[in-house]
Amino acid sequence: MLDVKYIRDNLETVEERLGTRGEAVNLSRFREFDLQRRGLLQEAEKLKALRNAVSEEISRIKDKSQARDRIAEMREVSQKVKVLDEQLKVVEEALEGCLLTIPNIPHETTPIGKAETDNVEIRKWGEIPQFAFAAKPHYEIGESLGILDFERGARITGARFTLCKDAGARMERALINFMLDLHTEQHKYVEMLPPFMVNRESMTGTGQLPKFEEDLFRLEGVDYFLIPTAEVPVTNIHRGEILKGSELPLCYTAYTPCFRKEAGSYGKDTRGYIRQHQFNKVELVKFARPEESYRELDLLLADAEKVLQLLQLPYRVVELCTGDLGFSAAKTYDIEVWLPSQNTYREISSCSNFEDFQARRASIRFRENEKAKPEFVHTLNGSGLAVGRTVVAILENYQQADGSVVIPEALRPYMGGMEKIG
RNA sequence: GGAGAGAUGGCCGAGUCGGCCGAAGGCGCUCGCCUGCUAAGCGAGUAUACUGGGAAACCGGUAUCGAGGGUUCGAAUCCCUCUCUCUCCGCCA
């Protein structure tokens, strides 16, 4: 959510900068609701002030018969207040609804662009493997090794669900532990294991709602949703709180499964393990001081990259352009891992600074010192990493001519010393 | 699922028959005084949001005692609904 006062005072700038996201933005509705609200508010508050003053007078009059006129007068005032308050409520809801659907303003360093193709490559890491044979896609490798079972996954649930078996299941678990250990022991994040379903307020706080309800799995009977990412429960840990400046930045890491409807991605990545309705992810979340948030974003990105470096998987980092930026983000770096079968890099992590956009929605603030005014924190998060796609990358990059897959050295301690599958 | 108890400021905790209650008292914290050091003591201060005015410091108004609604000139206090927490019973990994 953007600052109402900022929009009010910089309407054209805001429209223009939001326009770089690719959708025309018209804030005239906002302006109208804002004006209406303040008009009604002033009127109502004036009457309330009068009522409060006269009520106090009445309280001092011993003989209530002498207050009869004033009581009658105030009865009328209260009626008017009631009407105004009702109108106000309608306008405020409209204004709120308006605000909740306005995306974040891209950071000034976010490259202007229309789509994915305008993203900017920042750096590449690692050697792209050269195979003396035709590199197989991960789903063929996984199926022939008996560690990924798409058919039975679909039988159990449906399309885009996969059964991990034997060393495949073990590798998922190993990667989760490997990543969590790295981030908690080397990068000093605090581990969290949050609920995997959240309420509507939490989804609104991080920006999934109200606009993207069709992407979420919703439970029946209660207003709970399956989380599409750990960002939601972990960021909402501090919803409604005022943190101490001295404890910032707060750095949390969490493993959770993620559930996404993938509405609108029909036909994309239909085969294999790339795009699932349920996948595992280790997430990194930070709450930082505004002036430190971009430095923290660089650190967070480096922490995520470290996973791929240790696993010796080639990747590149791209900076998303304004047209490709998520709703809540001001700036995003994607980490893309090399997939030999596709002869291209595919997203495996997305690291974003949301600045105060989520903090304002979720009311997460901090006080620099005892007497300081509360300020909104900046929230950040990034995948560290998507576990399923890491499995995909390992299978493809570490595949051997005989169909076996070598296990990255860093992962072996987590797989009982296993050196290869098959 | 059944029965009961509760929800007040950073924390603890008071709030009588509705009015002078944004809310006693204590703890904590901040600043000052005092004091070889520490402790104790003394004095002052210590919520948030919106809104009007002001360049600002700041001044005024409104709202907030779990949430929403009702009664009333006036609600932390009375009534209704909901949510959450705790205790007991049942069930269960």
Tab-separated table of N, CA, C and O (backbone and C1' of nucleotides) in Angstrom, chain B residues 39-84:
chain	number	residue	atom	x	y	z
B	39	A	P	22.952	1.077	39.638
B	39	A	O5'	22.288	0.684	41.017
B	39	A	C5'	21.862	-0.658	41.264
B	39	A	C4'	21.463	-0.806	42.704
B	39	A	C3'	20.322	0.095	43.173
B	39	A	O3'	19.051	-0.434	42.838
B	39	A	C1'	22.089	0.232	44.717
B	40	A	P	17.859	0.568	42.439
B	40	A	O5'	17.531	1.325	43.792
B	40	A	C5'	17.001	0.609	44.915
B	40	A	C4'	17.088	1.477	46.143
B	40	A	C3'	16.307	2.790	46.076
B	40	A	O3'	14.929	2.610	46.362
B	40	A	C1'	18.486	3.222	46.858
B	41	G	P	13.855	3.537	45.623
B	41	G	O5'	14.242	5.008	46.090
B	41	G	C5'	14.089	5.378	47.452
B	41	G	C4'	14.587	6.789	47.644
B	41	G	C3'	13.894	7.847	46.799
B	41	G	O3'	12.654	8.233	47.365
B	41	G	C1'	16.231	8.176	46.708
B	42	C	P	11.432	8.568	46.400
B	42	C	O5'	11.776	10.052	45.936
B	42	C	C5'	11.958	11.080	46.892
B	42	C	C4'	12.454	12.334	46.209
B	42	C	C3'	11.684	12.733	44.950
B	42	C	O3'	10.466	13.388	45.249
B	42	C	C1'	13.996	12.872	44.519
B	43	G	P	9.200	13.161	44.309
B	43	G	O5'	9.545	14.069	43.053
B	43	G	C5'	9.638	15.485	43.223
B	43	G	C4'	10.132	16.122	41.957
B	43	G	C3'	9.383	15.746	40.682
B	43	G	O3'	8.163	16.433	40.542
B	43	G	C1'	11.701	15.665	40.277
B	44	A	P	6.933	15.762	39.776
B	44	A	O5'	7.403	15.881	38.267
B	44	A	C5'	7.498	17.170	37.641
B	44	A	C4'	8.141	17.036	36.280
B	44	A	C3'	7.439	16.107	35.303
B	44	A	O3'	6.312	16.695	34.692
B	44	A	C1'	9.740	15.665	35.276
B	45	G	P	5.078	15.762	34.282
B	45	G	O5'	5.663	14.950	33.025
B	45	G	C5'	6.015	15.645	31.834
B	45	G	C4'	6.841	14.753	30.941
B	45	G	C3'	6.132	13.521	30.377
B	45	G	O3'	5.300	13.849	29.282
B	45	G	C1'	8.279	12.913	31.143
B	46	U	P	3.982	12.972	29.026
B	46	U	O5'	4.558	11.551	28.599
B	46	U	C5'	5.347	11.405	27.422
B	46	U	C4'	5.875	10.000	27.338
B	46	U	C3'	4.814	8.915	27.375
B	46	U	O3'	4.241	8.732	26.094
B	46	U	C1'	6.632	8.320	28.784
B	47	A	P	2.669	8.870	25.921
B	47	A	O5'	2.470	7.961	24.619
B	47	A	C5'	3.351	6.879	24.397
B	47	A	C4'	2.634	5.810	23.610
B	47	A	C3'	2.234	6.241	22.209
B	47	A	O3'	3.317	6.037	21.319
B	47	A	C1'	0.370	5.268	23.282
B	48	U	P	3.485	7.028	20.095
B	48	U	O5'	2.315	6.551	19.116
B	48	U	C5'	2.352	5.247	18.555
B	48	U	C4'	1.027	4.915	17.933
B	48	U	C3'	0.557	5.870	16.849
B	48	U	O3'	1.212	5.635	15.614
B	48	U	C1'	-1.239	5.364	18.283
B	49	A	P	1.350	6.828	14.586
B	49	A	O5'	-0.090	6.868	13.904
B	49	A	C5'	-0.545	5.753	13.155
B	49	A	C4'	-2.022	5.909	12.871
B	49	A	C3'	-2.404	7.197	12.169
B	49	A	O3'	-2.185	7.129	10.778
B	49	A	C1'	-3.869	6.840	13.968
B	50	C	P	-1.820	8.444	9.987
B	50	C	O5'	-3.235	9.152	9.825
B	50	C	C5'	-4.281	8.516	9.106
B	50	C	C4'	-5.595	9.172	9.440
B	50	C	C3'	-5.684	10.656	9.137
B	50	C	O3'	-5.966	10.897	7.766
B	50	C	C1'	-6.532	10.265	11.297
B	51	U	P	-5.376	12.188	7.067
B	51	U	O5'	-6.168	13.352	7.817
B	51	U	C5'	-7.561	13.530	7.587
B	51	U	C4'	-8.093	14.585	8.516
B	51	U	C3'	-7.432	15.944	8.419
B	51	U	O3'	-7.916	16.691	7.309
B	51	U	C1'	-7.659	15.357	10.689
B	52	G	P	-6.973	17.759	6.610
B	52	G	O5'	-7.163	19.036	7.542
B	52	G	C5'	-8.395	19.733	7.553
B	52	G	C4'	-8.346	20.859	8.549
B	52	G	C3'	-7.157	21.794	8.438
B	52	G	O3'	-7.310	22.756	7.416
B	52	G	C1'	-7.457	21.188	10.694
B	53	G	P	-6.040	23.266	6.618
B	53	G	O5'	-5.287	24.136	7.709
B	53	G	C5'	-5.867	25.345	8.187
B	53	G	C4'	-5.044	25.925	9.305
B	53	G	C3'	-3.579	26.166	8.996
B	53	G	O3'	-3.387	27.346	8.236
B	53	G	C1'	-3.784	25.175	11.126
B	54	G	P	-2.163	27.402	7.209
B	54	G	O5'	-0.900	27.285	8.163
B	54	G	C5'	-0.431	28.421	8.882
B	54	G	C4'	0.830	28.058	9.620
B	54	G	C3'	1.949	27.477	8.761
B	54	G	O3'	2.661	28.484	8.057
B	54	G	C1'	1.695	26.176	10.707
B	55	A	P	3.151	28.216	6.598
B	55	A	O5'	4.133	26.967	6.721
B	55	A	C5'	4.562	26.252	5.560
B	55	A	C4'	5.977	25.762	5.741
B	55	A	C3'	6.200	24.924	6.994
B	55	A	O3'	5.986	23.551	6.741
B	55	A	C1'	7.829	26.642	6.877
B	56	A	P	5.275	22.642	7.897
B	56	A	O5'	6.329	22.684	9.092
B	56	A	C5'	7.491	21.850	9.049
B	56	A	C4'	8.455	22.279	10.124
B	56	A	C3'	8.020	21.994	11.551
B	56	A	O3'	8.422	20.689	11.941
B	56	A	C1'	8.770	24.243	11.365
B	57	A	P	7.657	19.960	13.180
B	57	A	O5'	8.102	20.808	14.448
B	57	A	C5'	9.341	20.551	15.108
B	57	A	C4'	9.538	21.546	16.217
B	57	A	C3'	8.495	21.496	17.321
B	57	A	O3'	8.790	20.513	18.301
B	57	A	C1'	8.777	23.726	16.620
B	58	C	P	7.698	19.481	18.754
B	58	C	O5'	6.382	20.354	18.973
B	58	C	C5'	6.256	21.224	20.081
B	58	C	C4'	5.313	22.348	19.741
B	58	C	C3'	3.835	22.080	19.995
B	58	C	O3'	3.488	22.290	21.349
B	58	C	C1'	4.090	23.059	17.855
B	59	C	P	2.236	21.521	21.978
B	59	C	O5'	1.000	22.310	21.344
B	59	C	C5'	0.714	23.642	21.764
B	59	C	C4'	-0.403	24.214	20.931
B	59	C	C3'	-1.712	23.429	20.933
B	59	C	O3'	-2.490	23.681	22.083
B	59	C	C1'	-1.179	24.023	18.717
B	60	G	P	-3.397	22.508	22.658
B	60	G	O5'	-4.550	22.408	21.562
B	60	G	C5'	-5.586	23.370	21.540
B	60	G	C4'	-6.463	23.186	20.338
B	60	G	C3'	-7.291	21.916	20.260
B	60	G	O3'	-8.383	21.906	21.161
B	60	G	C1'	-6.446	22.445	18.127
B	61	G	P	-8.914	20.551	21.773
B	61	G	O5'	-9.600	19.875	20.501
B	61	G	C5'	-10.774	20.435	19.948
B	61	G	C4'	-11.179	19.666	18.721
B	61	G	C3'	-11.456	18.186	18.946
B	61	G	O3'	-12.747	17.970	19.477
B	61	G	C1'	-10.111	18.440	17.030
B	62	U	P	-13.029	16.734	20.415
B	62	U	O5'	-12.997	15.529	19.384
B	62	U	C5'	-13.985	15.425	18.370
B	62	U	C4'	-13.657	14.274	17.444
B	62	U	C3'	-13.448	12.932	18.124
B	62	U	O3'	-14.676	12.311	18.468
B	62	U	C1'	-11.744	13.273	16.540
B	63	A	P	-14.727	11.345	19.735
B	63	A	O5'	-13.959	10.075	19.159
B	63	A	C5'	-14.510	9.323	18.083
B	63	A	C4'	-13.505	8.319	17.576
B	63	A	C3'	-13.004	7.331	18.621
B	63	A	O3'	-13.923	6.274	18.813
B	63	A	C1'	-11.179	8.168	17.385
B	64	U	P	-14.091	5.665	20.270
B	64	U	O5'	-12.813	4.720	20.421
B	64	U	C5'	-12.668	3.572	19.578
B	64	U	C4'	-11.254	3.065	19.650
B	64	U	C3'	-10.777	2.676	21.036
B	64	U	O3'	-11.198	1.364	21.358
B	64	U	C1'	-9.107	3.939	19.940
B	65	C	P	-11.891	1.101	22.769
B	65	C	O5'	-10.592	0.805	23.640
B	65	C	C5'	-9.802	-0.388	23.446
B	65	C	C4'	-9.479	-0.971	24.798
B	65	C	C3'	-10.616	-1.795	25.402
B	65	C	O3'	-10.148	-3.123	25.579
B	65	C	C1'	-9.836	-0.111	26.930
B	66	G	P	-11.047	-4.357	25.507
B	66	G	O5'	-10.619	-5.021	24.121
B	66	G	C5'	-9.248	-5.059	23.743
B	66	G	C4'	-9.115	-5.860	22.464
B	66	G	C3'	-10.145	-5.499	21.402
B	66	G	O3'	-9.718	-4.408	20.623
B	66	G	C1'	-10.101	-7.837	21.706
B	67	A	P	-10.831	-3.439	19.973
B	67	A	O5'	-11.483	-4.367	18.858
B	67	A	C5'	-10.829	-4.577	17.611
B	67	A	C4'	-11.776	-5.265	16.653
B	67	A	C3'	-13.096	-4.528	16.425
B	67	A	O3'	-12.978	-3.526	15.433
B	67	A	C1'	-13.542	-6.788	16.908
B	68	G	P	-13.953	-2.238	15.515
B	68	G	O5'	-15.374	-2.851	15.137
B	68	G	C5'	-15.640	-3.277	13.804
B	68	G	C4'	-16.983	-3.957	13.739
B	68	G	C3'	-18.177	-3.119	14.165
B	68	G	O3'	-18.609	-2.236	13.155
B	68	G	C1'	-18.338	-5.263	15.143
B	69	G	P	-19.377	-0.891	13.619
B	69	G	O5'	-20.711	-1.432	14.294
B	69	G	C5'	-21.918	-1.465	13.553
B	69	G	C4'	-22.970	-2.237	14.285
B	69	G	C3'	-23.834	-1.454	15.266
B	69	G	O3'	-24.801	-0.632	14.637
B	69	G	C1'	-23.235	-3.507	16.239
B	70	G	P	-25.173	0.759	15.332
B	70	G	O5'	-26.037	0.301	16.592
B	70	G	C5'	-27.258	-0.399	16.395
B	70	G	C4'	-27.812	-0.862	17.717
B	70	G	C3'	-28.178	0.231	18.706
B	70	G	O3'	-29.417	0.840	18.399
B	70	G	C1'	-27.042	-1.510	19.826
B	71	U	P	-29.687	2.355	18.848
B	71	U	O5'	-29.823	2.246	20.422
B	71	U	C5'	-30.937	1.594	21.008
B	71	U	C4'	-30.823	1.653	22.517
B	71	U	C3'	-30.645	3.055	23.076
B	71	U	O3'	-31.894	3.738	23.197
B	71	U	C1'	-29.095	1.574	24.095
B	72	U	P	-32.007	5.247	22.651
B	72	U	O5'	-31.083	6.067	23.654
B	72	U	C5'	-31.424	6.152	25.037
B	72	U	C4'	-30.313	6.813	25.791
B	72	U	C3'	-29.837	8.143	25.225
B	72	U	O3'	-30.698	9.211	25.596
B	72	U	C1'	-27.970	6.799	25.803
B	73	C	P	-31.028	10.359	24.532
B	73	C	O5'	-29.651	11.141	24.392
B	73	C	C5'	-29.478	12.127	23.375
B	73	C	C4'	-28.232	12.934	23.659
B	73	C	C3'	-27.007	12.104	24.011
B	73	C	O3'	-26.349	11.662	22.845
B	73	C	C1'	-27.255	13.836	25.589
B	74	G	P	-25.813	10.177	22.773
B	74	G	O5'	-24.669	10.170	23.877
B	74	G	C5'	-23.440	10.865	23.627
B	74	G	C4'	-22.564	10.838	24.854
B	74	G	C3'	-22.207	9.447	25.359
B	74	G	O3'	-21.110	8.913	24.651
B	74	G	C1'	-22.903	10.796	27.162
B	75	A	P	-20.965	7.335	24.450
B	75	A	O5'	-20.675	6.787	25.915
B	75	A	C5'	-19.439	7.060	26.585
B	75	A	C4'	-18.917	5.765	27.168
B	75	A	C3'	-18.390	4.782	26.135
B	75	A	O3'	-17.260	4.090	26.649
B	75	A	C1'	-20.172	3.810	27.311
B	76	A	P	-15.806	4.691	26.637
B	76	A	O5'	-14.899	3.479	27.115
B	76	A	C5'	-14.732	2.332	26.300
B	76	A	C4'	-14.472	1.107	27.152
B	76	A	C3'	-15.692	0.624	27.929
B	76	A	O3'	-16.466	-0.250	27.150
B	76	A	C1'	-13.812	0.782	29.367
B	77	U	P	-17.936	-0.654	27.609
B	77	U	O5'	-17.621	-1.306	29.020
B	77	U	C5'	-18.591	-1.967	29.799
B	77	U	C4'	-18.541	-1.458	31.216
B	77	U	C3'	-19.909	-1.218	31.841
B	77	U	O3'	-20.124	-2.156	32.889
B	77	U	C1'	-18.383	0.580	32.293
B	78	C	P	-20.716	-3.580	32.485
B	78	C	O5'	-22.176	-3.244	31.951
B	78	C	C5'	-23.257	-3.066	32.853
B	78	C	C4'	-24.545	-2.911	32.082
B	78	C	C3'	-24.702	-3.872	30.902
B	78	C	O3'	-25.171	-5.145	31.322
B	78	C	C1'	-25.234	-1.686	30.199
B	79	C	P	-24.753	-6.443	30.512
B	79	C	O5'	-25.656	-6.358	29.212
B	79	C	C5'	-27.071	-6.478	29.292
B	79	C	C4'	-27.666	-6.392	27.902
B	79	C	C3'	-27.040	-7.323	26.882
B	79	C	O3'	-27.577	-8.633	26.968
B	79	C	C1'	-27.208	-5.167	25.949
B	80	C	P	-26.617	-9.882	26.544
B	80	C	O5'	-26.650	-9.805	24.955
B	80	C	C5'	-27.849	-10.031	24.232
B	80	C	C4'	-27.615	-9.813	22.756
B	80	C	C3'	-26.480	-10.635	22.154
B	80	C	O3'	-26.886	-11.953	21.851
B	80	C	C1'	-26.296	-8.386	21.431
B	81	U	P	-25.794	-13.133	21.855
B	81	U	O5'	-24.981	-12.861	20.508
B	81	U	C5'	-25.600	-13.033	19.236
B	81	U	C4'	-24.658	-12.588	18.137
B	81	U	C3'	-23.286	-13.259	18.145
B	81	U	O3'	-23.309	-14.543	17.549
B	81	U	C1'	-23.008	-10.924	17.882
B	82	C	P	-22.253	-15.654	18.056
B	82	C	O5'	-20.889	-15.140	17.411
B	82	C	C5'	-20.725	-15.075	15.995
B	82	C	C4'	-19.473	-14.301	15.648
B	82	C	C3'	-18.177	-14.886	16.174
B	82	C	O3'	-17.690	-15.925	15.342
B	82	C	C1'	-18.217	-12.560	16.611
B	83	U	P	-16.735	-17.050	15.978
B	83	U	O5'	-15.374	-16.268	16.181
B	83	U	C5'	-14.615	-15.810	15.056
B	83	U	C4'	-13.407	-15.031	15.539
B	83	U	C3'	-12.503	-15.785	16.505
B	83	U	O3'	-11.609	-16.636	15.817
B	83	U	C1'	-12.920	-13.615	17.349
B	84	C	P	-11.094	-17.977	16.513
B	84	C	O5'	-10.068	-17.446	17.605
B	84	C	C5'	-8.856	-16.806	17.204
B	84	C	C4'	-8.245	-16.110	18.396
B	84	C	C3'	-7.913	-17.016	19.576
B	84	C	O3'	-6.681	-17.675	19.410
B	84	C	C1'	-9.049	-15.095	20.357
